[in-house]
Coordinates of C-alpha atoms and ligand atoms in Angstrom, one line a residue:
M43 CA -8.5 37.1 -5.1
F44 CA -10.2 34.3 -7.1
P45 CA -8.5 31.0 -7.1
K46 CA -7.0 30.1 -10.5
A47 CA -9.3 27.8 -12.5
R48 CA -8.0 24.2 -12.6
Y49 CA -8.8 23.9 -16.3
K50 CA -9.6 26.4 -19.1
K51 CA -13.3 26.8 -19.0
F52 CA -15.3 27.8 -22.1
S53 CA -17.5 30.1 -20.0
D54 CA -14.4 32.0 -18.9
Y55 CA -13.2 32.2 -22.5
L56 CA -16.6 33.6 -23.6
K57 CA -16.5 36.3 -20.8
E58 CA -13.1 37.4 -21.8
R59 CA -13.7 37.3 -25.6
F60 CA -17.1 39.0 -25.7
N61 CA -17.3 40.9 -22.5
E62 CA -21.0 40.2 -22.4
R63 CA -23.2 37.4 -21.4
V64 CA -23.2 34.9 -24.2
Y65 CA -25.8 32.2 -24.9
K66 CA -25.4 29.3 -27.3
V67 CA -28.5 28.6 -29.4
S68 CA -28.5 25.0 -30.6
V69 CA -30.5 24.4 -33.7
D70 CA -31.5 21.4 -35.9
A71 CA -31.4 22.4 -39.5
G72 CA -32.7 19.0 -40.7
F73 CA -29.4 17.6 -41.9
S74 CA -29.0 13.9 -42.3
C75 CA -25.8 11.9 -41.6
P76 CA -24.0 9.7 -44.2
N77 CA -23.3 7.2 -41.4
K78 CA -27.1 6.7 -41.0
D79 CA -28.6 7.3 -44.4
G80 CA -26.8 4.4 -46.1
K81 CA -24.0 6.3 -47.8
F82 CA -21.4 4.9 -45.4
S83 CA -23.7 2.9 -43.2
D84 CA -27.4 2.8 -42.3
E85 CA -26.7 1.9 -38.6
G86 CA -24.9 5.0 -37.4
C87 CA -22.3 5.1 -34.7
I88 CA -23.3 2.6 -32.0
F89 CA -23.9 5.3 -29.4
C90 CA -25.8 7.8 -31.5
D91 CA -29.3 8.8 -30.8
N92 CA -30.6 12.2 -31.7
R93 CA -33.4 11.9 -29.2
T94 CA -30.7 13.0 -26.7
F95 CA -30.0 16.1 -28.7
N96 CA -30.8 18.7 -26.1
A97 CA -32.1 22.0 -27.3
Y98 CA -35.2 23.8 -26.3
F99 CA -35.6 25.2 -29.8
G100 CA -33.8 22.7 -32.0
N101 CA -36.6 21.0 -33.8
Q102 CA -36.2 20.5 -37.5
R103 CA -39.9 20.8 -38.0
I104 CA -39.6 24.5 -37.0
P105 CA -38.0 26.8 -39.7
I106 CA -34.4 27.5 -38.9
K107 CA -34.9 31.3 -38.4
E108 CA -37.7 30.7 -36.0
Q109 CA -35.5 28.3 -34.0
I110 CA -32.8 31.0 -33.8
S111 CA -35.3 33.7 -32.9
N112 CA -36.8 31.5 -30.1
G113 CA -33.4 30.7 -28.8
I114 CA -32.4 34.3 -28.6
K115 CA -35.6 35.2 -26.8
F116 CA -35.0 32.4 -24.3
G117 CA -31.3 33.3 -23.7
S118 CA -32.2 37.0 -23.3
S119 CA -34.9 36.5 -20.7
R120 CA -33.6 33.5 -18.8
Y121 CA -29.8 34.3 -18.8
R122 CA -29.9 38.0 -19.7
A123 CA -27.6 37.2 -22.6
K124 CA -26.6 39.9 -25.0
K125 CA -24.8 37.9 -27.6
F126 CA -25.5 34.6 -29.2
L127 CA -23.7 31.8 -30.8
V128 CA -25.7 29.7 -33.2
Y129 CA -24.7 26.1 -33.0
F130 CA -25.7 23.7 -35.9
Q131 CA -25.7 20.6 -33.7
A132 CA -27.8 17.7 -34.8
N133 CA -26.4 15.2 -37.3
T134 CA -23.8 16.2 -39.9
N135 CA -24.1 19.9 -40.5
T136 CA -21.9 20.1 -43.6
Y137 CA -23.6 17.2 -45.4
A138 CA -25.3 19.1 -48.3
S139 CA -24.5 21.0 -51.5
I140 CA -22.5 24.2 -51.1
D141 CA -25.6 26.2 -52.2
E142 CA -27.8 24.5 -49.6
L143 CA -25.2 25.0 -46.9
K144 CA -24.8 28.7 -47.7
K145 CA -28.6 29.2 -47.6
I146 CA -28.8 27.5 -44.2
Y147 CA -25.8 29.2 -42.6
D148 CA -26.9 32.6 -44.0
S149 CA -30.0 32.4 -41.7
I150 CA -27.8 33.9 -39.0
N151 CA -27.3 37.1 -40.9
E152 CA -30.8 38.3 -40.0
F153 CA -30.0 38.5 -36.3
D154 CA -27.9 41.5 -35.1
D155 CA -27.0 39.9 -31.8
V156 CA -25.5 36.8 -33.2
A157 CA -21.7 36.9 -32.7
G158 CA -20.7 33.4 -33.7
L159 CA -21.4 30.4 -35.9
M160 CA -20.6 26.9 -34.7
I161 CA -20.9 23.8 -36.9
G162 CA -20.7 20.2 -35.8
T163 CA -19.7 17.6 -38.4
R164 CA -17.8 14.5 -39.2
P165 CA -14.2 14.8 -40.3
D166 CA -14.9 13.1 -43.6
C167 CA -17.6 15.5 -44.7
I168 CA -15.4 18.5 -45.3
D169 CA -13.4 19.7 -48.2
N170 CA -11.7 23.0 -49.2
E171 CA -14.8 24.4 -50.9
I172 CA -16.9 23.9 -47.7
L173 CA -14.1 25.3 -45.6
D174 CA -13.9 28.4 -47.9
L175 CA -17.6 28.9 -47.4
I176 CA -17.4 28.5 -43.6
E177 CA -14.4 30.7 -43.3
S178 CA -16.2 33.4 -45.3
Y179 CA -18.4 34.0 -42.2
S180 CA -15.3 34.8 -40.1
T181 CA -15.3 38.4 -41.4
K182 CA -18.4 39.1 -39.3
Y183 CA -18.6 36.2 -36.8
E184 CA -16.4 34.0 -34.6
V185 CA -16.5 30.7 -36.5
W186 CA -16.1 27.2 -34.9
L187 CA -16.0 23.8 -36.5
E188 CA -16.6 20.9 -34.2
Y189 CA -15.3 17.5 -35.4
G190 CA -16.6 14.3 -34.0
L191 CA -13.5 12.2 -33.5
Q192 CA -14.1 10.2 -30.3
S193 CA -10.8 8.3 -30.2
M194 CA -7.5 8.3 -32.1
H195 CA -7.5 4.5 -32.2
D196 CA -8.8 2.9 -35.4
Q197 CA -9.8 -0.3 -33.8
T198 CA -12.1 1.6 -31.5
L199 CA -13.5 3.7 -34.4
K200 CA -14.3 0.5 -36.2
L201 CA -15.9 -1.1 -33.1
V202 CA -18.2 1.9 -32.7
N203 CA -19.0 2.0 -36.4
R204 CA -17.6 5.5 -37.1
N205 CA -16.7 4.6 -40.6
H206 CA -13.7 7.0 -40.7
T207 CA -10.2 6.6 -39.5
Y208 CA -7.9 8.8 -37.4
K209 CA -6.0 9.6 -40.6
D210 CA -9.2 11.1 -42.0
F211 CA -9.5 13.3 -39.0
L212 CA -5.8 14.4 -39.3
K213 CA -6.2 15.2 -43.0
T214 CA -9.2 17.4 -42.2
Y215 CA -7.6 19.0 -39.1
N216 CA -4.6 20.0 -41.3
L217 CA -6.9 21.5 -43.9
T218 CA -8.7 23.5 -41.3
K219 CA -5.8 24.8 -39.3
N220 CA -4.3 28.1 -40.4
R221 CA -7.7 29.3 -41.4
N222 CA -9.8 31.8 -39.5
I223 CA -11.8 28.9 -38.0
K224 CA -11.5 27.6 -34.5
V225 CA -11.4 23.9 -34.2
C226 CA -13.0 21.7 -31.5
P227 CA -12.7 17.9 -31.7
H228 CA -15.1 15.8 -29.6
V229 CA -13.8 12.7 -27.8
I230 CA -15.5 10.1 -25.7
L231 CA -13.9 8.6 -22.6
G232 CA -14.7 5.0 -21.7
L233 CA -15.5 3.6 -25.1
P234 CA -15.8 -0.2 -25.1
H235 CA -12.5 -2.0 -24.5
E236 CA -10.3 1.1 -24.7
T237 CA -7.6 1.0 -22.0
T238 CA -6.6 3.9 -19.9
A239 CA -3.3 4.0 -21.6
E240 CA -5.0 4.2 -25.0
M241 CA -7.3 7.1 -23.9
L242 CA -4.3 9.0 -22.5
E243 CA -2.6 8.5 -25.9
T244 CA -5.6 10.4 -27.4
A245 CA -5.0 13.1 -24.8
K246 CA -1.3 13.4 -25.7
E247 CA -2.1 13.4 -29.4
M248 CA -4.7 16.2 -28.8
A249 CA -2.0 18.1 -26.8
R250 CA 0.4 17.8 -29.8
L251 CA -2.3 19.2 -32.2
K252 CA -3.4 21.8 -29.7
P253 CA -6.9 22.5 -31.0
D254 CA -8.6 25.7 -29.8
A255 CA -11.0 23.7 -27.7
I256 CA -12.0 20.1 -27.0
K257 CA -15.3 18.5 -25.8
I258 CA -14.8 15.4 -23.6
H259 CA -17.9 13.3 -23.2
P260 CA -18.3 10.4 -20.8
L261 CA -19.5 7.3 -22.5
H262 CA -23.2 6.7 -21.7
I263 CA -25.6 4.1 -22.9
V264 CA -28.8 5.2 -24.4
K265 CA -31.8 3.0 -24.6
D266 CA -32.5 1.1 -27.9
T267 CA -29.1 1.9 -29.4
N268 CA -26.6 -0.6 -30.8
L269 CA -24.4 0.3 -27.8
E270 CA -27.1 -1.0 -25.5
K271 CA -27.2 -4.2 -27.4
L272 CA -23.4 -4.6 -27.2
Y273 CA -23.5 -3.8 -23.5
K274 CA -26.0 -6.5 -22.9
E275 CA -24.0 -9.1 -24.9
D276 CA -20.6 -8.1 -23.8
K277 CA -20.7 -6.2 -20.5
F278 CA -17.8 -4.0 -21.3
K279 CA -16.5 -1.9 -18.4
M280 CA -18.6 1.1 -17.4
Y281 CA -16.9 3.5 -15.0
S282 CA -18.0 4.4 -11.5
L283 CA -18.0 8.1 -10.8
G284 CA -14.7 7.9 -8.8
E285 CA -13.0 5.9 -11.5
Y286 CA -14.3 8.3 -14.2
Y287 CA -12.9 11.3 -12.2
D288 CA -9.4 9.6 -12.1
L289 CA -9.6 9.0 -15.9
L290 CA -10.9 12.5 -16.8
I291 CA -8.4 14.3 -14.5
N292 CA -5.5 12.4 -16.0
F293 CA -6.8 13.1 -19.5
L294 CA -7.0 16.9 -18.6
R295 CA -3.4 16.8 -17.2
Y296 CA -2.0 15.6 -20.5
L297 CA -3.8 18.2 -22.7
H298 CA -2.3 21.4 -23.8
P299 CA -2.9 24.0 -21.0
E300 CA -4.2 26.5 -23.6
T301 CA -6.9 24.3 -25.1
I302 CA -10.3 25.4 -23.9
I303 CA -12.5 22.7 -22.3
A304 CA -15.8 23.2 -24.1
R305 CA -17.7 20.4 -22.5
L306 CA -17.2 17.7 -19.8
T307 CA -20.6 16.1 -19.5
A308 CA -23.3 14.8 -21.8
D309 CA -27.1 15.1 -22.0
C310 CA -29.5 12.2 -21.9
P311 CA -33.1 12.3 -20.8
R312 CA -33.6 10.1 -17.7
K313 CA -36.0 7.8 -19.4
L314 CA -33.4 7.0 -22.1
L315 CA -30.4 6.6 -19.9
I316 CA -29.2 3.0 -19.2
E317 CA -25.8 3.8 -17.7
P318 CA -24.1 5.5 -15.9
Q319 CA -26.7 6.9 -13.5
W320 CA -24.2 9.5 -12.2
L321 CA -24.6 11.3 -15.6
E322 CA -27.9 12.7 -14.4
E323 CA -26.3 15.1 -11.9
K324 CA -24.4 17.4 -14.2
A325 CA -24.0 20.4 -12.0
R326 CA -22.7 18.2 -9.1
F327 CA -20.4 16.4 -11.5
I328 CA -18.6 19.7 -12.4
Q329 CA -18.6 20.9 -8.8
L330 CA -17.0 17.7 -7.6
L331 CA -14.5 17.7 -10.4
D332 CA -13.3 21.2 -9.4
K333 CA -13.1 20.2 -5.8
E334 CA -11.2 17.0 -6.6
M335 CA -8.7 18.9 -8.7
D336 CA -8.3 21.5 -6.0
E337 CA -7.7 18.8 -3.4
R338 CA -5.2 17.1 -5.5
G339 CA -3.6 20.4 -6.4
I340 CA -3.4 19.7 -10.1
F341 CA -4.2 21.6 -13.3
Q342 CA -5.0 20.9 -16.9
G343 CA -1.8 20.5 -18.8
D344 CA 0.5 19.9 -15.8
L345 CA 1.8 16.7 -17.4
Y346 CA 1.9 18.2 -20.8
K347 CA 5.4 18.1 -22.3
G348 CA 5.8 20.4 -25.3
M349 CA 6.3 18.6 -28.5
Ligands
SF4_151 S1 -21.6 10.7 -37.2 FE1 -22.7 11.8 -35.6 S2 -24.8 12.0 -36.4 FE2 -23.8 10.5 -37.6 S3 -24.2 8.5 -36.7 FE3 -22.3 9.2 -35.8 S4 -22.8 10.3 -34.0 FE4 -24.7 10.1 -35.2

């Protein structure tokens, strides 16, 4: 008998849901971001750097259909995948007119083996009209919306130049729920000057909302970003691997047991990574996390108290 997973893994969810090997094709449709193009700010979030956007095919200079086709070929041959999720990942993928958005998302219709549409965006770049469009794909595809949140604390959001508040996120979350759209917020653990208690408050709040999935990224400093500048001036705390495991495991314990954990690491090319160096060993990071949770005998959600 297999041991029970310590947290709800996205890979297990996909196996159960599609009963086939599934590969996620990340694409770059050439969207911009209002937090970088001057609409809200021209600086972007202090940690943002699209050079770390990790897709073999996601290159906005390549037409979108070609990116999808290349991704499908790669996933079929390397991973023997039979179904594909197309993930609009880079920048803010709802930041265009309805007609443009429809044209871009419609690219997936040409590929019979695409089973899902995933869209990453900011919580303040959504309205009911865009949600209606996105939900319309759910008659044929599994549809996911990923909202960059990072923290529920407005002082942190301000410090990292998000230019939206937690209230903005909640408003959008409420507009999205009860639709045929799965929701996955992104959070970052270890943001400058956030205390453990504050981060665990975000976990408890996510447990209260019970999104379908959550992505939990460790804070990492990318070369030439405003975060690197801040780190040099301010030397805020960066977590050692052991400290980060304690934090992450506690975070997982407070989440709702049914929320899928869609991501626990982050990608950054070695030459761009300032800190933490342990980020480079992704596979080991996950193995050790599983081992650590096994040894401690704990599970995602075991401190969750229904609200
Ligand atoms: S909202 Fe996303 S794409 Fe825009 S600056 Fe922030 S992290 Fe970068």
